[in-house]
Structure formats: structure tokens, C-alpha cells
Tab-separated table of C-alpha atoms in Angstrom:
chain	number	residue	atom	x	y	z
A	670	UNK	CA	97.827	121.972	112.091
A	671	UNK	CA	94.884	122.953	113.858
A	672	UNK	CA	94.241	121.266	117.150
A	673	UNK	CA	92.074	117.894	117.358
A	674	UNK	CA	89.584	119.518	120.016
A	675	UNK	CA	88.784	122.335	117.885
A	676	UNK	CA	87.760	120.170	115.165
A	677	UNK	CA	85.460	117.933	116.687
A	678	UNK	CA	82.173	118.865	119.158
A	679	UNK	CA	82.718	115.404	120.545
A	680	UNK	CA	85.386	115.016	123.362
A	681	UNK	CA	85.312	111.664	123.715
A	682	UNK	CA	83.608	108.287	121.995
A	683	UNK	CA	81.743	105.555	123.542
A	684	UNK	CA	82.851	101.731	122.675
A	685	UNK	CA	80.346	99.419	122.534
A	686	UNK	CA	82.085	96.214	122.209
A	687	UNK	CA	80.299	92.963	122.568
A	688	UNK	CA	77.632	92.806	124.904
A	689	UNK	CA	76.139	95.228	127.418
A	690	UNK	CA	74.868	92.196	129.409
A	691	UNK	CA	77.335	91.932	132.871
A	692	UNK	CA	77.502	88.556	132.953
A	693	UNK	CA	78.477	87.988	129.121
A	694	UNK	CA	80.929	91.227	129.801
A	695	UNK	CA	82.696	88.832	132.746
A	696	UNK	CA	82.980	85.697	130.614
A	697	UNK	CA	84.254	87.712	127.585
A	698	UNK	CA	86.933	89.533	130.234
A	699	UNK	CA	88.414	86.331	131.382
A	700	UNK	CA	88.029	84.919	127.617
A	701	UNK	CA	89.895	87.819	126.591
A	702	UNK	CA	92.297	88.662	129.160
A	703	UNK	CA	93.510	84.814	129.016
A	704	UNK	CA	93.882	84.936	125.227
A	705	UNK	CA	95.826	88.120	125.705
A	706	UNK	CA	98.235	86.596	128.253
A	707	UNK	CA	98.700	83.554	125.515
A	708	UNK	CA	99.765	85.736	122.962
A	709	UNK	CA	102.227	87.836	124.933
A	710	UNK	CA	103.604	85.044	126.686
A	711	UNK	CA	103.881	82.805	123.197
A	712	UNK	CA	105.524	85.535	121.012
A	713	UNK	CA	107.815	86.763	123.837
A	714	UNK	CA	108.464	82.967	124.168
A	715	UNK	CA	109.869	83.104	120.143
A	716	UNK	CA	111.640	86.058	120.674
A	717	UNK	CA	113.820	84.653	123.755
A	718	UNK	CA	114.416	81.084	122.112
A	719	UNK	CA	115.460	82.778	118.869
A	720	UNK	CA	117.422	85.304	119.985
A	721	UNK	CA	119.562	83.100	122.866
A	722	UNK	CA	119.962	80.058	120.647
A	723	UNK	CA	123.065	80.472	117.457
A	724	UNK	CA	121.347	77.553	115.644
A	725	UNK	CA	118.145	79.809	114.701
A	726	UNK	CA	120.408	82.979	113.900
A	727	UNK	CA	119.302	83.059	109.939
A	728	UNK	CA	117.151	85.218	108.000
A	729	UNK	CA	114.092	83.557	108.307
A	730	UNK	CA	113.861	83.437	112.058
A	731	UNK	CA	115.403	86.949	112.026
A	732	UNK	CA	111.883	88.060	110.487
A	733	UNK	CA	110.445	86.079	112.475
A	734	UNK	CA	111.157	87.585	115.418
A	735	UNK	CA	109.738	90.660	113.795
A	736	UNK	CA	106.359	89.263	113.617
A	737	UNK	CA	106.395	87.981	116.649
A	738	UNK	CA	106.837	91.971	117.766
A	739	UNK	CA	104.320	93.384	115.307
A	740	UNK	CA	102.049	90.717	116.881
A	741	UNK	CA	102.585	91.965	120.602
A	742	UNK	CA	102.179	95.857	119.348
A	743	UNK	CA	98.915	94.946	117.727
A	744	UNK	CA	96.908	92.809	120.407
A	745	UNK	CA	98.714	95.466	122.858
A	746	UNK	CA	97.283	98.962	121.023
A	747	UNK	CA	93.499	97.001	121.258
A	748	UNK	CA	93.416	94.565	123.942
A	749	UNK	CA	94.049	96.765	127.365
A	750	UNK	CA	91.437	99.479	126.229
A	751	UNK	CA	89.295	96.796	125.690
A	752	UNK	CA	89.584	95.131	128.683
A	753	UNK	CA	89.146	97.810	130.888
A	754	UNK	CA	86.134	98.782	129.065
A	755	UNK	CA	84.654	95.416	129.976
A	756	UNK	CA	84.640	96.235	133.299
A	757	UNK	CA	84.032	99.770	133.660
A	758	UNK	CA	80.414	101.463	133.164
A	759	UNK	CA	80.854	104.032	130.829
A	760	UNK	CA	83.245	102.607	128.003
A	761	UNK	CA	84.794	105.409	126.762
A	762	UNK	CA	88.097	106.664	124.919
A	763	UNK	CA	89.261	110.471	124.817
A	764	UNK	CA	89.411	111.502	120.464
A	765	UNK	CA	93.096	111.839	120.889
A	766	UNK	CA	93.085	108.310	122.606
A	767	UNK	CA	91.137	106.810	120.077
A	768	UNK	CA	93.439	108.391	116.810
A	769	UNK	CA	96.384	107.010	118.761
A	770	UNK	CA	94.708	103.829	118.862
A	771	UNK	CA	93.713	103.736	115.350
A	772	UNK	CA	97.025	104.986	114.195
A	773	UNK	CA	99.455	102.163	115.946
A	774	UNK	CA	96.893	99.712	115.453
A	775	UNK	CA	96.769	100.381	111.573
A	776	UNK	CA	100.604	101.079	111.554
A	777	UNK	CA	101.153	97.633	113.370
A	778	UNK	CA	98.644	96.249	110.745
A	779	UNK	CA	100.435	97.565	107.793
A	780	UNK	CA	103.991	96.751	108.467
A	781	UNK	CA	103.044	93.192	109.749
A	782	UNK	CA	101.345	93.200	105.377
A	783	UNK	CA	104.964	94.206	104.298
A	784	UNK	CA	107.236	91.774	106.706
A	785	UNK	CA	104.654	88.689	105.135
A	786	UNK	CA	105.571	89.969	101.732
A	787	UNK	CA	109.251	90.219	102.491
A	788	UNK	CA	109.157	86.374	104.615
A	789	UNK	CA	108.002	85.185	101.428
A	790	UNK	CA	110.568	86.496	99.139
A	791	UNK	CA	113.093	85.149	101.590
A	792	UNK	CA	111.592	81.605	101.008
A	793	UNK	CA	111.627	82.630	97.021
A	794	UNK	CA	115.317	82.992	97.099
A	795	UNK	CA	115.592	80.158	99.828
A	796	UNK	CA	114.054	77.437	98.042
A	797	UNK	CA	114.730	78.998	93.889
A	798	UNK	CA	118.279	80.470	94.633
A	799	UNK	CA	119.818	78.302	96.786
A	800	UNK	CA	123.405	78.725	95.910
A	801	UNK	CA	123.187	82.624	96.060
A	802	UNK	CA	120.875	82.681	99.568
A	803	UNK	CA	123.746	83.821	101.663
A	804	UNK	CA	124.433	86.215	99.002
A	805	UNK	CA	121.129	87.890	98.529
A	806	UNK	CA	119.489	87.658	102.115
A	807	UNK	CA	123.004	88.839	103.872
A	808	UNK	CA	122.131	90.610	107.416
A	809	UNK	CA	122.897	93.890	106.251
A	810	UNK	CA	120.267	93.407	103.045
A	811	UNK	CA	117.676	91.538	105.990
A	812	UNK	CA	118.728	94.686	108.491
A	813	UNK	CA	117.773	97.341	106.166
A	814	UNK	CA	114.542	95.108	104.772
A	815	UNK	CA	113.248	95.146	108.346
A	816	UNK	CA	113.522	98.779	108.476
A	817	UNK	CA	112.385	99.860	105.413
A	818	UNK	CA	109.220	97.622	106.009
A	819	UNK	CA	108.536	98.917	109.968
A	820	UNK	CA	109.290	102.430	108.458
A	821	UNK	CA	107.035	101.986	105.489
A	822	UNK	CA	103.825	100.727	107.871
A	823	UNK	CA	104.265	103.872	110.204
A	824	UNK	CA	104.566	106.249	107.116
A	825	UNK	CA	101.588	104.853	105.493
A	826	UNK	CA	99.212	104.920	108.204
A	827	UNK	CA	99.935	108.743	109.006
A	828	UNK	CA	98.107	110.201	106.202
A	829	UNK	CA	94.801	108.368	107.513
A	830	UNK	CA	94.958	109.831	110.838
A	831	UNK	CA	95.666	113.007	110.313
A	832	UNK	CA	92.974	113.127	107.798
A	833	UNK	CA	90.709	112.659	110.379
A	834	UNK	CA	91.851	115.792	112.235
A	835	UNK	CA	89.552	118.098	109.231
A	836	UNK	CA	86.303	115.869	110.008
A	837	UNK	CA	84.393	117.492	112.435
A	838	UNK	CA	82.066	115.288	114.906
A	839	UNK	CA	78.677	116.419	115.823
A	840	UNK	CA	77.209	113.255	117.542
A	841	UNK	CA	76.377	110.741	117.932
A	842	UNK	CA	79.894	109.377	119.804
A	843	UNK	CA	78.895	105.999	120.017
A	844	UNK	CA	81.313	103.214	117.688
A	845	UNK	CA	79.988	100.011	117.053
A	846	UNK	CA	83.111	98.663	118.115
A	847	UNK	CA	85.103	97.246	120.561
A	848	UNK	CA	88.325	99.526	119.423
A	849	UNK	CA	89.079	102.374	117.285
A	850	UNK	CA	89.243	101.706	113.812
A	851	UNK	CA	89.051	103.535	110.199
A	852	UNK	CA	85.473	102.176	108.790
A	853	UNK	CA	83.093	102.780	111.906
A	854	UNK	CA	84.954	105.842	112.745
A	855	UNK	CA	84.036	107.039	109.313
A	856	UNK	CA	80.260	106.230	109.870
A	857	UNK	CA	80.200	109.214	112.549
A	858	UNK	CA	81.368	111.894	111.288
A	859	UNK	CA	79.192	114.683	109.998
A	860	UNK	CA	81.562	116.043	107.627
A	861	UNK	CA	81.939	114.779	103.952
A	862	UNK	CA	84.417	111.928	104.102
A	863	UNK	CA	85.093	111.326	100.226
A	864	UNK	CA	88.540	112.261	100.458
A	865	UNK	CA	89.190	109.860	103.555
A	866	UNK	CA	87.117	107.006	101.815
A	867	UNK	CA	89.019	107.263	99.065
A	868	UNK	CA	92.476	107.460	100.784
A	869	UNK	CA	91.376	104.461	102.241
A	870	UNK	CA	90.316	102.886	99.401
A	871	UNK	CA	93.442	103.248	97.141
A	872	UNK	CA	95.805	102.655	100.098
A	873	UNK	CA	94.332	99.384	101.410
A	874	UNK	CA	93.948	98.260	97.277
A	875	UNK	CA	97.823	99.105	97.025
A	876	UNK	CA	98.692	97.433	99.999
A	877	UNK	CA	96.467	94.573	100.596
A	878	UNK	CA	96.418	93.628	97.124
A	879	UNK	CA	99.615	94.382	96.014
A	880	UNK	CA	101.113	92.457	98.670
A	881	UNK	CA	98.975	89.749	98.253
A	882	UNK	CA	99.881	89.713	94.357
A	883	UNK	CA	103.938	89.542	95.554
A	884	UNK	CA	103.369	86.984	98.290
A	885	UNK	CA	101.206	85.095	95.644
A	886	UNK	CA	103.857	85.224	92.939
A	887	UNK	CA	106.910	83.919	94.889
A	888	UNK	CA	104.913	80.720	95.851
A	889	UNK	CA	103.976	80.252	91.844
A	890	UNK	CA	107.956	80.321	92.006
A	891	UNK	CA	108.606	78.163	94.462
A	892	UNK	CA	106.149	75.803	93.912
A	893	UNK	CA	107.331	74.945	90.078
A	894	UNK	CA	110.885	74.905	92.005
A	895	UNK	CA	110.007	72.299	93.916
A	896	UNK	CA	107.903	69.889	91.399
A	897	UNK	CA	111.465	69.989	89.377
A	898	UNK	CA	113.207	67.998	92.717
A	899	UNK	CA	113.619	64.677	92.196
A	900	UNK	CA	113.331	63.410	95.340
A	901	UNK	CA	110.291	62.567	97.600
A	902	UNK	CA	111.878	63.683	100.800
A	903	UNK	CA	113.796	66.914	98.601
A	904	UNK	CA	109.839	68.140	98.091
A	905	UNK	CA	108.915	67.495	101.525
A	906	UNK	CA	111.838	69.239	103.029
A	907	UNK	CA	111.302	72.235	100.923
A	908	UNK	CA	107.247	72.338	100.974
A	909	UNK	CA	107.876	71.990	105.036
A	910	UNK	CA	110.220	75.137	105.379
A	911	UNK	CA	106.904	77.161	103.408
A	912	UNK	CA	103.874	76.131	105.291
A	913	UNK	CA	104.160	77.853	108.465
A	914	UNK	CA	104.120	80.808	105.913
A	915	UNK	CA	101.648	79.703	103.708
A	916	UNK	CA	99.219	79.226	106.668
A	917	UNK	CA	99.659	82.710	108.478
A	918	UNK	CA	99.250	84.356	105.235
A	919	UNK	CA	95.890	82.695	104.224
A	920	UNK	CA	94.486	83.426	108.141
A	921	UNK	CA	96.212	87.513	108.312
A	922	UNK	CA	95.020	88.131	104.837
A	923	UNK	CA	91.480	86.201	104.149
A	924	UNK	CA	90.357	88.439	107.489
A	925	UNK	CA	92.421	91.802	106.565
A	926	UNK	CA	91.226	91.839	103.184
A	927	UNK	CA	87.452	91.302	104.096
A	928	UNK	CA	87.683	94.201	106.323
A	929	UNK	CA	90.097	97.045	104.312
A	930	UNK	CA	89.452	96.368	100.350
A	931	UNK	CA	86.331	97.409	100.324
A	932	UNK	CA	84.884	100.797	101.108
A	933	UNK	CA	84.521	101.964	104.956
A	934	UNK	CA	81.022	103.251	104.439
A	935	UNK	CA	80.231	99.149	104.092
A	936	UNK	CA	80.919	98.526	107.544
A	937	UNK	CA	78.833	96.079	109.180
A	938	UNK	CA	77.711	94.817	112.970
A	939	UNK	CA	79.127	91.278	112.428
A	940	UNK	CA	82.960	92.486	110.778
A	941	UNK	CA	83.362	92.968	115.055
A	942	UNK	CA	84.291	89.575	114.819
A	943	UNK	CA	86.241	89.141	111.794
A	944	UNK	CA	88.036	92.271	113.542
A	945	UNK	CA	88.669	90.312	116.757
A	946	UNK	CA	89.996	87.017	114.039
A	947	UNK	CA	93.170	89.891	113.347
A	948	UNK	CA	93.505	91.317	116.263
A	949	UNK	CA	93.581	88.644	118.744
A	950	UNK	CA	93.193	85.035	117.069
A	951	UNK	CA	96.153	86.191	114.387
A	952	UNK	CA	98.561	86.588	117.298
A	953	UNK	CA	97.522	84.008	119.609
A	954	UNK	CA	97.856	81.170	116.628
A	955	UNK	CA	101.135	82.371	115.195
A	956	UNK	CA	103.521	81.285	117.603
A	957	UNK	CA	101.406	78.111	117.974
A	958	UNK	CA	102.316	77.282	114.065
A	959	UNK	CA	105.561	78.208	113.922
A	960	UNK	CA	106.441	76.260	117.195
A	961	UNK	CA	104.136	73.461	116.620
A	962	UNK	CA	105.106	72.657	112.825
A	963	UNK	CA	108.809	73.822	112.877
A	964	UNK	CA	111.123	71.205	113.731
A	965	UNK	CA	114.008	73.502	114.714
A	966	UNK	CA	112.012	75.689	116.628
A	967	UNK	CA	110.623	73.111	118.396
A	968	UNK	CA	114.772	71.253	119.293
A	969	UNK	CA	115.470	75.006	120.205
A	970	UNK	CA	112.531	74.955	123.067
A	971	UNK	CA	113.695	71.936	124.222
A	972	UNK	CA	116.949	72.974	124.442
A	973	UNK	CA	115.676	76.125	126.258
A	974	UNK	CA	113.773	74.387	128.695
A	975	UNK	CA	116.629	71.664	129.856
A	976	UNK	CA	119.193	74.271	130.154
A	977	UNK	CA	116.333	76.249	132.373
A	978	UNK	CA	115.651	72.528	134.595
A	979	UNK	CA	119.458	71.734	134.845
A	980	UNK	CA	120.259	75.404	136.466
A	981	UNK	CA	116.773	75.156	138.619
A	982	UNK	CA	118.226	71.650	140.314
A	983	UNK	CA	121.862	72.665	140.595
A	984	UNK	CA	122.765	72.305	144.225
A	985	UNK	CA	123.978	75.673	145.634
């Protein structure tokens, strides 16, 4: 494989982000910068109170704590470069830096399609195979369903980026963006990119839609499961174990979709902000719904927090 600089007359690529206006650049620092600090600190939050509380050791959270880390890897392979771009003068990225950034970032993106998929076969066999759940969703079938899915996100996004290493950059080096990503990288090039459109196409169509078409069918599933319970509260029990779902799905894929299942070449100015909806928003909000609307989640921070208040006043 030939090297990257020998394939490209352009060493490096200017970002423009948002706004070249300083004070706009300040506001949008702090905006972003806090919103970063949110979504570490609420995901790592999940993580700890899943992992050190027994009650919460099942399948569900046990994916769970897998989006939570796809969710730090993805505001964490955008966020910093865009941050210190805010408050440097010349926002740049090397080429190299800004594959690497495209690859994790599309990787991240990817795998984070496949563990939604997989959460909502677990709530298929959950709520329509009761009696056979600890059967089918045993930790050795979850263990190897988290790898395959991690695995399958870094193996798909590989062929995109190192299809980019036969595209050849003459200038201009300036991305209508505020990170590195597949469509406006596309737009500079002044090689043909057919073949990468193309790969693009077909991939994000296989992905996107495919896992929207398996996500989509194990709710048709569950939902006729639950109009056969007899109860009020049965329905409500079961409906409430599914929303948290339901409602990261419809905000991940109704932003993902509009961006990737289409072709790159239709890149516009204003998708920088349906870009910052899945990069940023995506992972801020998730731990928010699945705190805020999960009843055990919610007993387990409690817990959390009293054992934490009980050891902080203990007279030593």
C-alpha cells in the first residue's frame, strides 16, 4: 500500500466549522466544551452504576453499557479536534489525522447501528419469549453478540478509508465541516470518486437500512405481543421496558439516515448541524433517557449516591 503523502498534493485540510466570527467561536467553545463534559460525565456515570450494582447485571444493561462506550468513542474522535480548532487561528488537521478521524468516527458510528439492532432483538425475545430469555440471551450468547457487533463496525468502516488512500488531492483543502467525514471529504478530491460513492452508497443502504428493517421488525413483534396481555398494568410494564429504546432509535437513526443513505456528492452547508444532532446531542441525551425514564436505573443511582454520602460522613 502506497503511502498516504504520496497520494495526495495536500498535506493537511482546513476545518471550517461554524463561524469564523471570534466572539460566536467563544460562545460555541463553552457551548461545546460543556456539552462534551455532560456526555462523558453521564455515560461514564451508567457505566459505574451498572457495573458496581448486581441488581442491573442482565442483558439489557449489559448492552447498555456498550452504548454508553460507543457514545464516549464517538463525541471523543470529533469533539477535542473541534474544540481546539475553535480557539486556534488556522484550523487545521494533518490527512493522516483527518482518515483517523473519519475512520473511528465512522467505525464508532457503525457498531453503535449494530448494538441498536441487537438491544432490540434482546427486547424481541424479552417481551415474545419470555420463558426461554435466560436461555437465548445467556452471557456467553450476549458476550460473543457484543463482539461480533464492535468487530463488525471496525471491519466495515476499513474499506472506506483506505479507499481514500487512491484519491489524490489537488486543492482546494478547505472542508465545510467542523470534522472529518466521508461526504465533504468526497467533494475535494480531484480524482474520480465513483468507486468510493458507490462503496458508500451500498454500505450505508445495507447498514442503515437493513438495520433499520430488523430493529423495525422486532417491535411489529413485540408490539402484537403485548396487545395479546390482558392486563392494563401487563402492557404498561412491557411497553415501559421498550421506550428508552424506541426513543434513541428514532433520534440515532432519523439524523444518521438523512446524512449516509443518500449519495455523498449531495452534501449540503446545513447537514453541519444534523451532523452535530449525532455526534454530540445523540450522546449527551442518551444517558438522560435511560436514567430519567428507567425506574431501576434510577433506584440504582440512588443507591449509588447514599452509599457515596454515608462513607463521605463516616467519622474517621
Amino acid at each position: 500500500m502506497a503511502d498516504a503523502r504520496n497520494q495526495t498534493g495536500v498535506p493537511e485540510f482546513i476545518l471550517l466549522g461554524f463561524s469564523d466570527h471570534p466572539q460566536v467561536q467563544l460562545i460555541l467553545f463553552v457551548a461545546f466544551a460543556s456539552a462534551y463534559a455532560a456526555a462523558l460525565l453521564g455515560n461514564l456515570s451508567i457505566i459505574t452504576v451498572i457495573c458496581s450494582q448486581p441488581g442491573l447485571h442482565t442483558p439489557m444493561y449489559f448492552f447498555l453499557v456498550n452504548l454508553s462506550l460507543l457514545d464516549i468513542g464517538c463525541v471523543t474522535s470529533t469533539v477535542p479536534q473541534m474544540l481546539k480548532n475553535l480557539l486556534a487561528q488556522k484550523k487545521a488537521i494533518s490527512f493522516q489525522g483527518c482518515l483517523a478521524q473519519m475512520y473511528f468516527f465512522s467505525a464508532f458510528l457503525a457498531t453503535e447501528l449494530l448494538l441498536l439492532t441487537g438491544m432490540a432483538f434482546d427486547r424481541y425475545v424479552a417481551i415474545c419469549n419470555p420463558l426461554r430469555y435466560s436461555l437465548v440471551m445467556s452471557w456467553r450468547t450476549c458476550c460473543r453478540l457484543a463482539v461480533g457487533v464492535w468487530a463488525s463496525g471496525f471491519l466495515i468502516s476499513l474499506p472506506h478509508t483506505l479507499s481514500l488512500l487512491r484519491l489524490s488531492f489537488c486543492g482546494p483543502n478547505i472542508i465545510n465541516h467542523f470534522f472529518c467525514e466521508l461526504p465533504p471529504l468526497l467533494q475535494l478530491s480531484c480524482s474520480n470518486t465513483s468507486y468510493n460513492q458507490t462503496l458508500a452508497l451500498v454500505t450505508d443502504l445495507f447498514l442503515g437500512i437493513g438495520c433499520f428493517f430488523l430493529t423495525l421488525l422486532s417491535y411489529v413483534y413485540i408490539v402484537f405481543s403485548v396487545l395479546k396481555i390482558q392486563s392494563a398494568a401487563g402492557k404498561r410494564k412491557a411497553f415501559s421496558t421498550c421506550s428508552s429504546h424506541v426513543m434513541v432509535v428514532t433520534l440515532f437513526y432519523s439524523t444518521v439516515i438523512y446524512t449516509y443513505v443518500r449519495p455523498p456528492s449531495a452534501y449540503l452547508d446545513r447537514d453541519k448541524a444534523v451532523a452535530a444532532l449525532y455526534t454530540m446531542v445523540t450522546p449527551l441525551v442518551n444517558p438522560l433517557i435511560y436514567s430519567l425514564r428507567n425506574k431501576e436505573v434510577k433506584e440504582a443511582f440512588k443507591k449509588l449516591m447514599a452509599l457515596h454520602l454515608d462513607w463521605l460522613f463516616i467519622p474517621w
